[in-house]
XYZ file of C-alpha atoms in Angstrom:
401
model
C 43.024 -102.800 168.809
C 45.284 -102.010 165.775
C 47.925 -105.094 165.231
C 51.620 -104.288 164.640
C 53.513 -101.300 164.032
C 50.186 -99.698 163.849
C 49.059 -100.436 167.546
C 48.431 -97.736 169.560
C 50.496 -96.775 172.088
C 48.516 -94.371 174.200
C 45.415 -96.781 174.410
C 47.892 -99.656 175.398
C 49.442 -97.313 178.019
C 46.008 -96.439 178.929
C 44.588 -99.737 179.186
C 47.722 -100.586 181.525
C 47.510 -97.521 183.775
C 43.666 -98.616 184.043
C 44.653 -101.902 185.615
C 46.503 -100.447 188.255
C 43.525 -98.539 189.453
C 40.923 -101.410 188.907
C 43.367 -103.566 191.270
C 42.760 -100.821 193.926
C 39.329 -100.837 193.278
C 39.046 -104.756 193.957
C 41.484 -104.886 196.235
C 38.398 -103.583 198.373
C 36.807 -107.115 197.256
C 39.544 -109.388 197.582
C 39.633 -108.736 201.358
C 36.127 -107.798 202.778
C 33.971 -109.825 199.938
C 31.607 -108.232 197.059
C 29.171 -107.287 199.472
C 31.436 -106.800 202.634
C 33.596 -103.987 200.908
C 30.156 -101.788 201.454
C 29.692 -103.037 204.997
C 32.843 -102.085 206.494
C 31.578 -100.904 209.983
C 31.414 -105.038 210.576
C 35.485 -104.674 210.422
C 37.663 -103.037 213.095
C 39.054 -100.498 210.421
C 42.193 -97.995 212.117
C 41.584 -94.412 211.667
C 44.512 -94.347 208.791
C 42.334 -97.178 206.805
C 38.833 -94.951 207.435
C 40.984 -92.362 205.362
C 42.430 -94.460 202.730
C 38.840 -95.597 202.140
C 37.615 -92.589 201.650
C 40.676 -91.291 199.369
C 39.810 -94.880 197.574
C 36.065 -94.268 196.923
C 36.618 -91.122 195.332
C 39.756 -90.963 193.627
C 39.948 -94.671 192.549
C 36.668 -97.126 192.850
C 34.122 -96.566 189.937
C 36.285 -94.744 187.880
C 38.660 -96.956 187.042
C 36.706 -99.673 185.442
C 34.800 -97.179 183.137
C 38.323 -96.814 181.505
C 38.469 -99.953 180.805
C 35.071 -99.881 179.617
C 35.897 -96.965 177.152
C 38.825 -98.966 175.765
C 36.770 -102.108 175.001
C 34.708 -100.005 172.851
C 37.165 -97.850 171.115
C 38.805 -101.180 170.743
C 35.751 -102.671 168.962
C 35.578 -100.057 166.702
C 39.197 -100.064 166.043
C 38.992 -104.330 165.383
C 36.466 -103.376 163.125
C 38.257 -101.212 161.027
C 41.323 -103.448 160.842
C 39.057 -106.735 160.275
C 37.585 -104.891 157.094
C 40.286 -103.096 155.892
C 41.349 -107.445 155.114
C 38.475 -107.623 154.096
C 36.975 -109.941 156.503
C 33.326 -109.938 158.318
C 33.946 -108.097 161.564
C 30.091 -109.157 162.931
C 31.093 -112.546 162.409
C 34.557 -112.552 164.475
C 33.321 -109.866 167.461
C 30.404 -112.309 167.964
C 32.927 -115.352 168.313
C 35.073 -112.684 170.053
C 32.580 -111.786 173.033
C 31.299 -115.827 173.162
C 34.638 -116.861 174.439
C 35.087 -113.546 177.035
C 31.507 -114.365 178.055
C 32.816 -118.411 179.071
C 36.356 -116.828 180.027
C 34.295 -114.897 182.324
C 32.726 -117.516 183.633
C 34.834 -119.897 184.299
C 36.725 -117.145 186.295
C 33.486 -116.455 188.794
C 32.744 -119.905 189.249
C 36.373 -121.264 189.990
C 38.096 -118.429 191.048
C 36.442 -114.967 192.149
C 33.349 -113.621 192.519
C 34.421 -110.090 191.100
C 34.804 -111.100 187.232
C 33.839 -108.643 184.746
C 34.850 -110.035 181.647
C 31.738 -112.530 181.603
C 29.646 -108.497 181.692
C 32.070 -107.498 178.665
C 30.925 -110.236 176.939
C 27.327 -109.923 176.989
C 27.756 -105.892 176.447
C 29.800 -106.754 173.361
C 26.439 -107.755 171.443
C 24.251 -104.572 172.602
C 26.978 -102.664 171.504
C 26.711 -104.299 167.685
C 23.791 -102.271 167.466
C 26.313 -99.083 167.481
C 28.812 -100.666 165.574
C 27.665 -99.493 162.366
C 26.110 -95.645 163.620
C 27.755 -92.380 162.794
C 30.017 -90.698 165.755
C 27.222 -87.928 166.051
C 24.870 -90.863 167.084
C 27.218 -92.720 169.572
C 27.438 -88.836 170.818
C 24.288 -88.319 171.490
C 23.071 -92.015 172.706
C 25.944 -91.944 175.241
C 25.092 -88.488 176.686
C 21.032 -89.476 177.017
C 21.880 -92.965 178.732
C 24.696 -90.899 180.739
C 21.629 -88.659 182.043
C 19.433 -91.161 182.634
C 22.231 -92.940 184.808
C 22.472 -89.204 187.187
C 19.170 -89.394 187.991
C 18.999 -92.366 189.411
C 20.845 -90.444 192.390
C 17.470 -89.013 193.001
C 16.086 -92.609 194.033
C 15.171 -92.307 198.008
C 16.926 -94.076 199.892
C 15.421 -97.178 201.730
C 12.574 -96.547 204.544
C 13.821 -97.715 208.144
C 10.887 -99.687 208.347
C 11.244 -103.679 209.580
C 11.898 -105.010 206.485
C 14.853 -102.994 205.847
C 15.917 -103.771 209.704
C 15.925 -107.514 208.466
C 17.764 -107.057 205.258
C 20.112 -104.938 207.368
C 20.391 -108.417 209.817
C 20.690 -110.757 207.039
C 23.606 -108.401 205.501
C 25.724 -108.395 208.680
C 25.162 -112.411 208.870
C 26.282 -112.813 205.639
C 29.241 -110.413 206.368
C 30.088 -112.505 209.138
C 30.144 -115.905 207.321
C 31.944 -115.075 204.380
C 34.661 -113.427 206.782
C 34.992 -116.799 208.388
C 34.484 -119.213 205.160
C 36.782 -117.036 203.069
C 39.484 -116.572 205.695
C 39.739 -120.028 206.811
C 37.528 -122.342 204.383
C 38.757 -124.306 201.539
C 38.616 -124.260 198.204
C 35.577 -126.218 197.747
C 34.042 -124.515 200.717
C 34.768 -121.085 199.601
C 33.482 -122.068 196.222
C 30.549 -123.146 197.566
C 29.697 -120.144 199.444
C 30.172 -118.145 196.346
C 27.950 -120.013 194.660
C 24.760 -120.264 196.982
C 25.023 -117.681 199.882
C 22.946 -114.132 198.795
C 22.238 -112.013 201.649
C 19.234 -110.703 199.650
C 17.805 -114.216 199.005
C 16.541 -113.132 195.122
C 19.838 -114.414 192.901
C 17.860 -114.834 190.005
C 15.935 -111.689 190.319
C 19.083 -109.521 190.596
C 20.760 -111.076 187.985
C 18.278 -110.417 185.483
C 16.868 -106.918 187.016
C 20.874 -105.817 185.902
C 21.147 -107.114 182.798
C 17.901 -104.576 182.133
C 19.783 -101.767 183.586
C 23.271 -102.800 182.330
C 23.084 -100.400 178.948
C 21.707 -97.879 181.186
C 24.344 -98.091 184.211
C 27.773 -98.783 181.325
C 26.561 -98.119 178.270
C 27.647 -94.623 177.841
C 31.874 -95.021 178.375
C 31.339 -97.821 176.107
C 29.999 -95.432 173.428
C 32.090 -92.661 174.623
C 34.669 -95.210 173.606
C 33.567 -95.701 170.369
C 32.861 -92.413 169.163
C 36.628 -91.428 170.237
C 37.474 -94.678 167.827
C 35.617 -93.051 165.293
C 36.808 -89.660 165.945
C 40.252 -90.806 165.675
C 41.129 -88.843 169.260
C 44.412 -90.377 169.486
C 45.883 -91.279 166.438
C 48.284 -87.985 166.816
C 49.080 -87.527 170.674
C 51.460 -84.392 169.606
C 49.485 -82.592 167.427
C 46.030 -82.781 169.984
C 48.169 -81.899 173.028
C 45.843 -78.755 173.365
C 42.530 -80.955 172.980
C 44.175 -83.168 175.916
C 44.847 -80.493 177.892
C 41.147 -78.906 177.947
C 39.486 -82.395 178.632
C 41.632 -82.937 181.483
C 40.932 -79.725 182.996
C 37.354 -79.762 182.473
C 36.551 -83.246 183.445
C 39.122 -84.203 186.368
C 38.420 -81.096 188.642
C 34.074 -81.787 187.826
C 34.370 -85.480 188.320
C 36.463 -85.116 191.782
C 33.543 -82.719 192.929
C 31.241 -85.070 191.820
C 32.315 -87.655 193.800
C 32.756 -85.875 196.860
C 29.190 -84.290 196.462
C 27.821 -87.633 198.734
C 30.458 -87.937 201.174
C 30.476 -84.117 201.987
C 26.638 -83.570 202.080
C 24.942 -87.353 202.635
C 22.014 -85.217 204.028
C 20.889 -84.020 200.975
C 19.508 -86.555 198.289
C 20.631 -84.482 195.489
C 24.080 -85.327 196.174
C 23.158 -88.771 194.379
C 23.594 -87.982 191.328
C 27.295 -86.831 191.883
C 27.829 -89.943 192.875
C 26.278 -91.755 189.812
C 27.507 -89.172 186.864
C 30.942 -88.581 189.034
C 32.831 -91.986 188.270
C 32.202 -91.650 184.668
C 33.044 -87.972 184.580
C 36.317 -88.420 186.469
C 37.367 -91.651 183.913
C 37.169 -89.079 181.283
C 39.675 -86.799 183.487
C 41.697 -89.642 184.118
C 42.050 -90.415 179.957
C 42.614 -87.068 178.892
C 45.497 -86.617 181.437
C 46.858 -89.884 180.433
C 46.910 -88.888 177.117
C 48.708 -85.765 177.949
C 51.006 -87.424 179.694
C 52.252 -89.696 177.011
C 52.341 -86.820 174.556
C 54.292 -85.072 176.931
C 56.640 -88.275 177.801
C 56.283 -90.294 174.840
C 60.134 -91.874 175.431
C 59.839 -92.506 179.263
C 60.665 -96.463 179.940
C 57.605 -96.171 182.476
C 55.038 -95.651 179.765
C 56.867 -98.255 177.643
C 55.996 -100.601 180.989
C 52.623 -99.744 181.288
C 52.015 -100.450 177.448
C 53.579 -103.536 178.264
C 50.939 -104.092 180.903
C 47.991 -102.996 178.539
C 48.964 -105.641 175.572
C 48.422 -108.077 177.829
C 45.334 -106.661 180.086
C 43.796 -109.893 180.391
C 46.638 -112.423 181.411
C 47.390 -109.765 184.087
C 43.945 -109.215 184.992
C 43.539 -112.796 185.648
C 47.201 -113.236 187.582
C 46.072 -110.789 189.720
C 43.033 -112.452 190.765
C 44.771 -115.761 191.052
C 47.561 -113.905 193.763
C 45.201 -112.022 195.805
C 42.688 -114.884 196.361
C 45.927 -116.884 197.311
C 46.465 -114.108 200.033
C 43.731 -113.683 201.063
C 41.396 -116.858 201.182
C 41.685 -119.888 203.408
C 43.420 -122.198 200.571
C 46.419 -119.894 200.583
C 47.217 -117.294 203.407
C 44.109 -116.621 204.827
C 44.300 -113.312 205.331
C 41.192 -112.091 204.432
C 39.261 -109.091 206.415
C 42.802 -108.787 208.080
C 45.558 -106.502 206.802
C 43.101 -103.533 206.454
C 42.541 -100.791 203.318
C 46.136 -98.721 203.511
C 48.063 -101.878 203.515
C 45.626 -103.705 201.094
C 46.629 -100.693 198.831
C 49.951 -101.014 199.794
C 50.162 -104.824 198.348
C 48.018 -103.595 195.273
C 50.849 -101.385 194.093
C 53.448 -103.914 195.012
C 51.576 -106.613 193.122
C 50.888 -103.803 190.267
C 54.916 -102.883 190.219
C 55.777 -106.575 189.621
C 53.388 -106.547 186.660
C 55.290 -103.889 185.259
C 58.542 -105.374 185.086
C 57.290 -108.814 184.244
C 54.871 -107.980 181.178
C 57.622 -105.621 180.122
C 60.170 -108.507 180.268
C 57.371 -110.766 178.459
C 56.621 -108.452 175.816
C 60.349 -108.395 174.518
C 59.872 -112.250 173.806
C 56.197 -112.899 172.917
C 54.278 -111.266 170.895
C 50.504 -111.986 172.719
C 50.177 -113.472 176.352
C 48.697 -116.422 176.473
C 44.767 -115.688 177.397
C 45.236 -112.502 174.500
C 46.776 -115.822 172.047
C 43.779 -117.602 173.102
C 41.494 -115.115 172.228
C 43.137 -114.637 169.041
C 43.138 -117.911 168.168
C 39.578 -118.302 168.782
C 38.704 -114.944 167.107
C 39.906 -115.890 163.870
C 39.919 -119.543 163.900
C 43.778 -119.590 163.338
C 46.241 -121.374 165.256
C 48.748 -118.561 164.902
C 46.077 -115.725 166.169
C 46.352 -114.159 162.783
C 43.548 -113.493 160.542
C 43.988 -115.743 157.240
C 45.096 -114.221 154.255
C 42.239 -114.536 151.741
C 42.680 -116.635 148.839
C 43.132 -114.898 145.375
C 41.460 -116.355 142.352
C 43.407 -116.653 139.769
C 43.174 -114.493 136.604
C 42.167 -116.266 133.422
C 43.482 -114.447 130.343
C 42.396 -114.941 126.959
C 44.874 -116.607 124.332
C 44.931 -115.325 121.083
């Protein structure tokens, strides 16, 4: 991101309205486990959480994150810029950049949560310097072909009902079942332990590198969405592209809601897939463009100035809010997990989200970075004060006479 006067305010707001709906999204996580939010027939759900669910996986879950995922790469782009306009090698400083959200990331899914995503950021960081230096055309085009590829895998069949799949479906529901009793009344060292070494599909390894393959393929596109609109300069003049807002959010919110309700609606038909795989993507879009409309629109409204508040310091609150809802919900704190259900999980998510608000906007009158963004700075640039250094001019040598 820009530094200074010369930040941007819709991306911050952006970035901070993003975080409310990725704490939705994991909220799903935090209380039925990575696997268990998928497997929710193993929890007595009430008919009011079987809707919430439902409102969750299409309005919220999967098209949150791909924000977020836009923003890192118009962000790159934008880090770029800055870095060289001072004249300073922007390769150099992403690559340190991503190396310290790859350990940030983890050291967050091996001590705290099993949901990180900052370790993936990292890693996507250095396929993405292969864009860094393209034309916008290019990061056009590359992000609409891996964008297609990604809908058709919503034409994959489903898996056979054949004995295998009968013990997969066993060893899921026993895994269900433990990590609903570890996580809701283990401790820490137990529940870290699970994390580490439980797999109800018995291939870790295997999985782990079969998605890093498919990781350009399944992401890759908001991230160059991202930085083409970086390169486009989309929102350097929120007034004067009002109109451009406008059309984007009425073109992609309505097709990426039908989208996503293609699979729920019709699950008998397997075309419905690849709603479900192009939908989340289509729908972030929706979501940004009526954002962006929104702050054009509102520009002076304290509640935007809070949720820019919230954006400059994405990861500390990202972070905090894994460190509160594992306190809730895992044996070490309240042990409430698998308890309180989805509408009142959402419930706490917006109450947890509200307090965010206030506090980062109370923060961000006082500091100017929150700590993990300071850290990151820090590292970044190699500077103690999170600045780049000022380069050092040779001095001129005139010629006596």
């Amino acid at each position: 991101m820009l530094e200074g006067n010369n930040r941007l305010h819709v991306i911050d707001g952006l970035r901070g309205f993003s975080l409310l709906g990725i704490l939705l999204a994991n909220m799903l996580i935090f209380q039925y486990g990575i696997w268990g939010k998928d497997e929710l027939q193993f929890f007595a759900l009430s008919p009011a959480d079987t809707v919430v669910h439902k409102l969750v996986k299409i309005f919220v879950e999967g098209s949150f994150m791909p924000i977020f995922t836009f923003l890192f790469g118009f962000g790159m782009i934008k880090m770029k810029e800055s870095m060289e306009a001072k004249e300073l090698k922007a390769g150099r400083h992403l690559v340190r950049r991503f190396l310290m959200l790859l350990g940030f990331g983890i050291l967050h899914s091996t001590f705290l949560w099993e949901g990180d995503i900052l370790a993936f950021y990292g890693m996507m960081g250095f396929f993405l310097l292969i864009f860094m230096n393209r034309k916008a055309k290019t990061l056009l085009i590359w992000g609409t072909i891996l964008l297609s590829l990604f809908g058709l895998l919503g034409l994959a069949p489903e898996a056979p009902d054949d004995p295998a799949a009968k013990q997969d479906k066993a060893r899921m529901e026993q895994y269900v079942k433990d990590t609903n009793h570890i996580y809701g009344t283990g401790t820490y060292e137990q529940i870290k332990h699970h994390r580490q070494t439980s797999d109800p599909f018995g291939m870790n390894g295997f999985m782990i590198f079969f998605m890093l393959l498919l990781a350009p393929l399944l992401t890759g596109p908001m991230f160059l969405f991202g930085m083409y609109a970086a390169k486009k300069r989309w929102f350097a003049d929120p007034a004067g592209e009002r109109s451009a807002y406008l059309r984007g959010m009425l073109i992609f919110l309505p097709a990426g809601l039908l989208l996503k309700s293609l699979k729920p609606l019709f699950p008998q038909f397997g075309w419905a897939g690849i709603g479900e795989m192009l939908g989340g993507s289509i729908l972030a879009l929706g979501y940004i463009f009526g954002f962006a409309l929104l702050c054009s629109a509102a520009k002076k409204s304290p509640w935007l100035r809070r949720f820019e508040a919230v954006g400059k310091l994405s990861m500390t609150n990202y972070l905090m809010q894994s460190a509160i809802c594992t306190s809730i919900f895992y044996g070490y704190g309240l042990g409430l997990f698998g308890k309180l259900g989805v509408a009142v999980g959402c419930g706490l998510a917006v109450a947890i989200y509200l307090m965010q608000l206030f506090a980062s906007a109370w923060y961000v009158k006082r500091f100017s970075f929150g700590p993990m963004e300071r850290l990151l700075r820090m590292w970044t640039y190699f500077s103690f004060a999170g600045k780049p250094k000022p380069r050092i001019q040779q001095p001129t040598v005139s010629s006596q006479i």
